[in-house]
Short mmCIF file of C-alpha atoms and ligand atoms in Angstrom, two decimals:
data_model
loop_
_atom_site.label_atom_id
_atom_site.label_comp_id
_atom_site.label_asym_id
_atom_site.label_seq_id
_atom_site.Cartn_x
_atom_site.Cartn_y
_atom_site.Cartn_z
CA UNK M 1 1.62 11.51 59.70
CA UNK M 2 -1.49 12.13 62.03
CA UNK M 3 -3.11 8.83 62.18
CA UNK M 4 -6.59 10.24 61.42
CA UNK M 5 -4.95 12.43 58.77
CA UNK M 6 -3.67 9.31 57.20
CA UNK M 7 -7.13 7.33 57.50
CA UNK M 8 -8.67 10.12 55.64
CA UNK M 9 -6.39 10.12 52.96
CA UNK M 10 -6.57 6.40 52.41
CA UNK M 11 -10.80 6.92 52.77
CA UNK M 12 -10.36 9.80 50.06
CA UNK M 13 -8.06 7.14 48.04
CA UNK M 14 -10.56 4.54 48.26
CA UNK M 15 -13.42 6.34 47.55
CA UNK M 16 -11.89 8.48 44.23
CA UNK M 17 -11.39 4.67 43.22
CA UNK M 18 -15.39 4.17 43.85
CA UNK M 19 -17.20 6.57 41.75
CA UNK M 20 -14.50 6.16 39.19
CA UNK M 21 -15.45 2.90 38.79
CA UNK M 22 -19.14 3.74 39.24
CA UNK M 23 -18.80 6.14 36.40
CA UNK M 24 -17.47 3.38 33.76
CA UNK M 25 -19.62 1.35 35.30
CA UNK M 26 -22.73 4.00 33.86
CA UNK M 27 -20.66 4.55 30.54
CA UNK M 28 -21.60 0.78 29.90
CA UNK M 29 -24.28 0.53 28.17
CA UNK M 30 -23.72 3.95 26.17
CA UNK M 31 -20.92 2.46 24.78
CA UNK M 32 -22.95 -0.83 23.85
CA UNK M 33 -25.36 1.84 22.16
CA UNK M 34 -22.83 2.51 19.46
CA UNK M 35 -22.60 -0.57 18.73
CA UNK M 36 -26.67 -0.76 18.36
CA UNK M 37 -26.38 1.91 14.61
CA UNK M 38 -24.55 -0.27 12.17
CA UNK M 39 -26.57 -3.30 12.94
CA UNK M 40 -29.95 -1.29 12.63
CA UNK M 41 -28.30 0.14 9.42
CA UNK M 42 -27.78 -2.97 8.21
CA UNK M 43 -30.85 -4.19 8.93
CA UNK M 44 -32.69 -1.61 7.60
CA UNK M 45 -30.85 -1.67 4.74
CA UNK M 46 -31.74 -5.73 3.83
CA UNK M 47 -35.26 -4.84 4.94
CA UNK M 48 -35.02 -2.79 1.69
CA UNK M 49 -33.15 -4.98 -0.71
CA UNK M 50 -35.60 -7.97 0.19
CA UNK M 51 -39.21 -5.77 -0.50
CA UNK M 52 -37.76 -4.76 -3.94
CA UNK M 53 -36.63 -8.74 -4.43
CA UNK M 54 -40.10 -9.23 -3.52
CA UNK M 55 -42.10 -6.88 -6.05
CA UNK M 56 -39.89 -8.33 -8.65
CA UNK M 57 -40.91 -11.64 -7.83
CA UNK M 58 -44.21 -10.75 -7.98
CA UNK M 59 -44.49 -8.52 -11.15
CA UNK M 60 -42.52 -12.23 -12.18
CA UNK M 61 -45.39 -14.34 -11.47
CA UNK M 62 -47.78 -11.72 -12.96
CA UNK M 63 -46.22 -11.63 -16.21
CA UNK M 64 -45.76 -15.39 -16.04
CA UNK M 65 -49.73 -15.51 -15.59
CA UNK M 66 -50.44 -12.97 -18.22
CA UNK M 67 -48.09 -15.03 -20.74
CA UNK M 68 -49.86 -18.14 -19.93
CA UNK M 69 -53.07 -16.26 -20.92
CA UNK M 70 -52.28 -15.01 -24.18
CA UNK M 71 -50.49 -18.49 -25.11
CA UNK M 72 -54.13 -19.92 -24.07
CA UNK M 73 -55.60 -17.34 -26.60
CA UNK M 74 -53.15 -18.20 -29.25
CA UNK M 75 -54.23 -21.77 -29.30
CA UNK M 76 -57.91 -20.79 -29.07
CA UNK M 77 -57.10 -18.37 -32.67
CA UNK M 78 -54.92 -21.33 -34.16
CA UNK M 79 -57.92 -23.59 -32.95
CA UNK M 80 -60.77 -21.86 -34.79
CA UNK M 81 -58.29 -21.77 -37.93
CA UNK M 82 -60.46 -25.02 -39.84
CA UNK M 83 -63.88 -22.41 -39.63
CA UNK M 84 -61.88 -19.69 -41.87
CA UNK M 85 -63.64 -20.14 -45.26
CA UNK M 86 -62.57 -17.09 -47.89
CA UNK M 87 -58.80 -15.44 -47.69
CA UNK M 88 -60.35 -12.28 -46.23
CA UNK M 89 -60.86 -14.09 -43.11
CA UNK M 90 -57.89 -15.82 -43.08
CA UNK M 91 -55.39 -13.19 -43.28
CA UNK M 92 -57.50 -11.41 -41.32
CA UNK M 93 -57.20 -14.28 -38.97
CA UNK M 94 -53.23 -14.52 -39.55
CA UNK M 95 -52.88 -10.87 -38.35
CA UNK M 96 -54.77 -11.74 -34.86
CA UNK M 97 -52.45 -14.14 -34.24
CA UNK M 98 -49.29 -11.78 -35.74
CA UNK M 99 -50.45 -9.50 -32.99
CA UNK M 100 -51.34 -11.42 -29.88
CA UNK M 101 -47.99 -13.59 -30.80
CA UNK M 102 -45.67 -9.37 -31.08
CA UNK M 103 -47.73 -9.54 -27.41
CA UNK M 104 -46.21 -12.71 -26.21
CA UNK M 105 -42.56 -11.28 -27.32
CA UNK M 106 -43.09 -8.27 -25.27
CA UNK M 107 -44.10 -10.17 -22.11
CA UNK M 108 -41.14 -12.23 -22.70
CA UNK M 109 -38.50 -9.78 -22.71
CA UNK M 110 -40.17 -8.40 -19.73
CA UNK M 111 -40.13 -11.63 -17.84
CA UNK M 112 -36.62 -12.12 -18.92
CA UNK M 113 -35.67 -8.27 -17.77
CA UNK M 114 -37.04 -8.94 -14.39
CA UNK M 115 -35.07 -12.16 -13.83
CA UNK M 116 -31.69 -9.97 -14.57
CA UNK M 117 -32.81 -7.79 -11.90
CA UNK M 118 -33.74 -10.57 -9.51
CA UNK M 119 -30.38 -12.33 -9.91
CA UNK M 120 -28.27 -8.64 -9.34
CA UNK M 121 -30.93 -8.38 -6.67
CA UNK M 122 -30.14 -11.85 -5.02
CA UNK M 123 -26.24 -11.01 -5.00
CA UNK M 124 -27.06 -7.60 -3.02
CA UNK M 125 -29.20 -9.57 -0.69
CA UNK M 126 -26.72 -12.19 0.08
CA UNK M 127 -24.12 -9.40 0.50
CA UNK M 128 -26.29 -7.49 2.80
CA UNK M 129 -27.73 -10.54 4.65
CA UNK M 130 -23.90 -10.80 5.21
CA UNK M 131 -23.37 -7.94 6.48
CA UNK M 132 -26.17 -7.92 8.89
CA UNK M 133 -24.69 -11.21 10.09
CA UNK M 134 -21.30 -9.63 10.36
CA UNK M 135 -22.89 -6.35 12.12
CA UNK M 136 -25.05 -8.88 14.69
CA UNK M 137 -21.61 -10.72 15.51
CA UNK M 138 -19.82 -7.24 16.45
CA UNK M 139 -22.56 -6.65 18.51
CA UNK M 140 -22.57 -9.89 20.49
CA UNK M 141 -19.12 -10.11 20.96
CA UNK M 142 -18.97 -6.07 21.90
CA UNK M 143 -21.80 -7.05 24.72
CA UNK M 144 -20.16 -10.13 26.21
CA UNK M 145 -16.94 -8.02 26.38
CA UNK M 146 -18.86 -4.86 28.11
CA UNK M 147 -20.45 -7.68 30.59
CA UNK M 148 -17.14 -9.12 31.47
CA UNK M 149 -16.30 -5.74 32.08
CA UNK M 150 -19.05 -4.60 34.25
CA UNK M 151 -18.71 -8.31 36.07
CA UNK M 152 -14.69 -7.07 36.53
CA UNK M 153 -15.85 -3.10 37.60
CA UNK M 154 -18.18 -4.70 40.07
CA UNK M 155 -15.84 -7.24 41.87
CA UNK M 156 -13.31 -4.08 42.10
CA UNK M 157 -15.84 -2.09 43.49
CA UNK M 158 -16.96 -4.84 46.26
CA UNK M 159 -12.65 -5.12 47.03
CA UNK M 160 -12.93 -1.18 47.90
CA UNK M 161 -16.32 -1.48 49.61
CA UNK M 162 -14.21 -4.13 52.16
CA UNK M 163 -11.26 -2.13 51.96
CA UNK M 164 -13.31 1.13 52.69
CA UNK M 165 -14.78 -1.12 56.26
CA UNK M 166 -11.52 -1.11 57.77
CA UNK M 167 -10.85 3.04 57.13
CA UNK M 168 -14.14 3.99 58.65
CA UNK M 169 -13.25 1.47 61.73
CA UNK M 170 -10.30 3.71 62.52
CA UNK M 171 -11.94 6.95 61.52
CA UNK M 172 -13.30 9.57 64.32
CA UNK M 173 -17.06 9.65 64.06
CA UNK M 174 -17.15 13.44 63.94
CA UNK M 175 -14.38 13.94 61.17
CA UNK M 176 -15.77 11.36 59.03
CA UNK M 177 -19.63 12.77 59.50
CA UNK M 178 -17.30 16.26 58.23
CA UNK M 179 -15.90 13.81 55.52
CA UNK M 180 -18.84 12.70 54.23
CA UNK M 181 -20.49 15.74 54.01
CA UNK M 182 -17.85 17.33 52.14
CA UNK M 183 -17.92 14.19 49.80
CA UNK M 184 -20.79 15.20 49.02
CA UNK M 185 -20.85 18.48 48.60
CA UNK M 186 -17.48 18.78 46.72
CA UNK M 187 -18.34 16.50 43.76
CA UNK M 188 -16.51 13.34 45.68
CA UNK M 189 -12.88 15.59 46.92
CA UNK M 190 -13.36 15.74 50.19
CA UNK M 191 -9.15 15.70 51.15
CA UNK M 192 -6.80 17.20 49.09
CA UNK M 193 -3.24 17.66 48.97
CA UNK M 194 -1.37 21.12 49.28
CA UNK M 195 1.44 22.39 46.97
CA UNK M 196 3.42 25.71 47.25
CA UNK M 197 1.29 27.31 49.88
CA UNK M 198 -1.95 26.28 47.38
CA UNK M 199 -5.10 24.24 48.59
CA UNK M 200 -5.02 21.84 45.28
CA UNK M 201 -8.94 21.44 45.71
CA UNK M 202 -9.86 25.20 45.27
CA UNK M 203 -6.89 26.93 44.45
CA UNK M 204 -7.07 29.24 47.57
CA UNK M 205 -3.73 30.50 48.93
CA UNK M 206 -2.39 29.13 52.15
CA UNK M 207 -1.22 31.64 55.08
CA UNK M 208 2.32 30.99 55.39
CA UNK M 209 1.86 30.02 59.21
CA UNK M 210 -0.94 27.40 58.35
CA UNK M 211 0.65 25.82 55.18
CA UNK M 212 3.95 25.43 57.55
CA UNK M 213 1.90 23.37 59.80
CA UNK M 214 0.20 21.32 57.15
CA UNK M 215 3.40 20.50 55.81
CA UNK M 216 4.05 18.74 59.33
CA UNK M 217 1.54 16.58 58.19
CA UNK M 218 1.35 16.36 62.91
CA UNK M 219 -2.79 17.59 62.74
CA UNK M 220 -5.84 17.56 60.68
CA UNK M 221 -6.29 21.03 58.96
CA UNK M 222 -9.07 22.37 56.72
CA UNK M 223 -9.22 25.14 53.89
CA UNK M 224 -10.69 28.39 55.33
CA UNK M 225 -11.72 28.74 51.81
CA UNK M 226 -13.49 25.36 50.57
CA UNK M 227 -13.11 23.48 53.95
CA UNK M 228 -11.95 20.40 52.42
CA UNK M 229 -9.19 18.65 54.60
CA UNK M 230 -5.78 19.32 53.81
CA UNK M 231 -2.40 17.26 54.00
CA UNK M 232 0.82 17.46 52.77
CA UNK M 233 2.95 14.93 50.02
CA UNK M 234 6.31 15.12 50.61
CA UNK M 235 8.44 15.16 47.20
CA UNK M 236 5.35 16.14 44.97
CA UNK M 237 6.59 19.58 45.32
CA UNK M 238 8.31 20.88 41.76
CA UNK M 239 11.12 23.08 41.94
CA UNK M 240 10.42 26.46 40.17
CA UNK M 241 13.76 27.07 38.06
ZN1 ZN Q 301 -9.63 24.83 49.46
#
């Protein structure tokens, strides 16, 4: 093969291998992102669970207050009971008490309804705290393993940087200023290969004359069409049955 043919297909190699790796490299942290939902989820989600532990732990010490109040005014009533003088008063006295004690029952079932609901609530907090823990571990462990990545996608890159030096030392300055513009220009294909009479990078045909010399692999030859270099694999041809 032409020698220069051959650097630029090793310089085309070399740099496919580039901004492939550049492109996982940018994928990174997108793929860290998805990773980034189910802990906010779950975060979100035990944000919830604790403010409704909370109100129930307050409407809790509220009742508690309010039963501590009306057991205060129970004693008072059963206090002033030695100042009752006729019946009247008494059982009129007896049915204060009757009522402020139905009171006390009420606030006591409440209490006691609120503490069921705090305990269910304190399972479904431990279970989501859990899970939050769980969710903040996947992340962790999904970062260090997308840094050890980008730390292994970097060294690559810097072995085809050094590699890349030595092509562009035997390179022609004029075909590799053509190179490098067509790198450019062609979304990173600046040398292609050619396959029945067919420039692989556009799909143009190849006159029969100039694919016959390509196939010599002896010069460097361009598309008319795209003008992307051209070069010949032997064996990469299929047979057509
Ligand atoms: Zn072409």
């Amino acid at each position: 093969m032409n020698e220069q043919l051959k650097v630029l297909v090793g310089l085309q190699e070399i740099d496919s291998s580039i901004l492939s790796i550049a492109e996982r490299i940018e994928s990174l942290p997108g793929r860290l992102g998805k990773w980034k939902a189910p802990l906010k989820e779950a975060t979100a989600s035990v944000l919830s669970v604790k403010t409704k532990y909370e109100k129930l732990n307050r409407d809790k010490k509220e009742k508690e207050l309010e039963l501590e109040e009306i057991q205060e005014k129970i004693n008072k009533l059963k206090s002033r009971s030695s100042g009752i003088k006729t019946n009247k008063e008494y059982e009129a006295h007896l049915k204060e008490i009757k009522g402020v004690e139905g009171n006390r029952h009420h606030i006591e079932d409440e209490i006691l309804s609120l503490m069921e609901d705090i305990e269910g609530l304190t399972k479904d907090l431990q279970k989501e705290e859990a899970r939050v823990k769980k969710t903040e571990e996947d992340f962790k462990q999904q970062e260090k393993t997308l840094e050890e990545e980008k730390k292994r996608l970097h060294s690559e890159m810097e072995t085809y940087k050094t590699k890349r030096k030595g092509f562009v030392a035997q390179i022609d300055g004029e075909i590799y200023e053509q190179y490098m513009n067509l790198l450019k220009r062609m979304s990173g294909l600046a040398v292609v290969r050619t396959e029945k009479e067919i420039c692989l990078g556009c799909n143009t045909n190849i006159p029969p004359q100039l694919y016959n010399d390509i196939k010599k692999n002896e010069n460097v030859f361009i598309c008319y069409f795209c003008n992307r270099f051209l070069y010949y694999k032997e064996g990469r041809e299929t047979v057509q049955t």
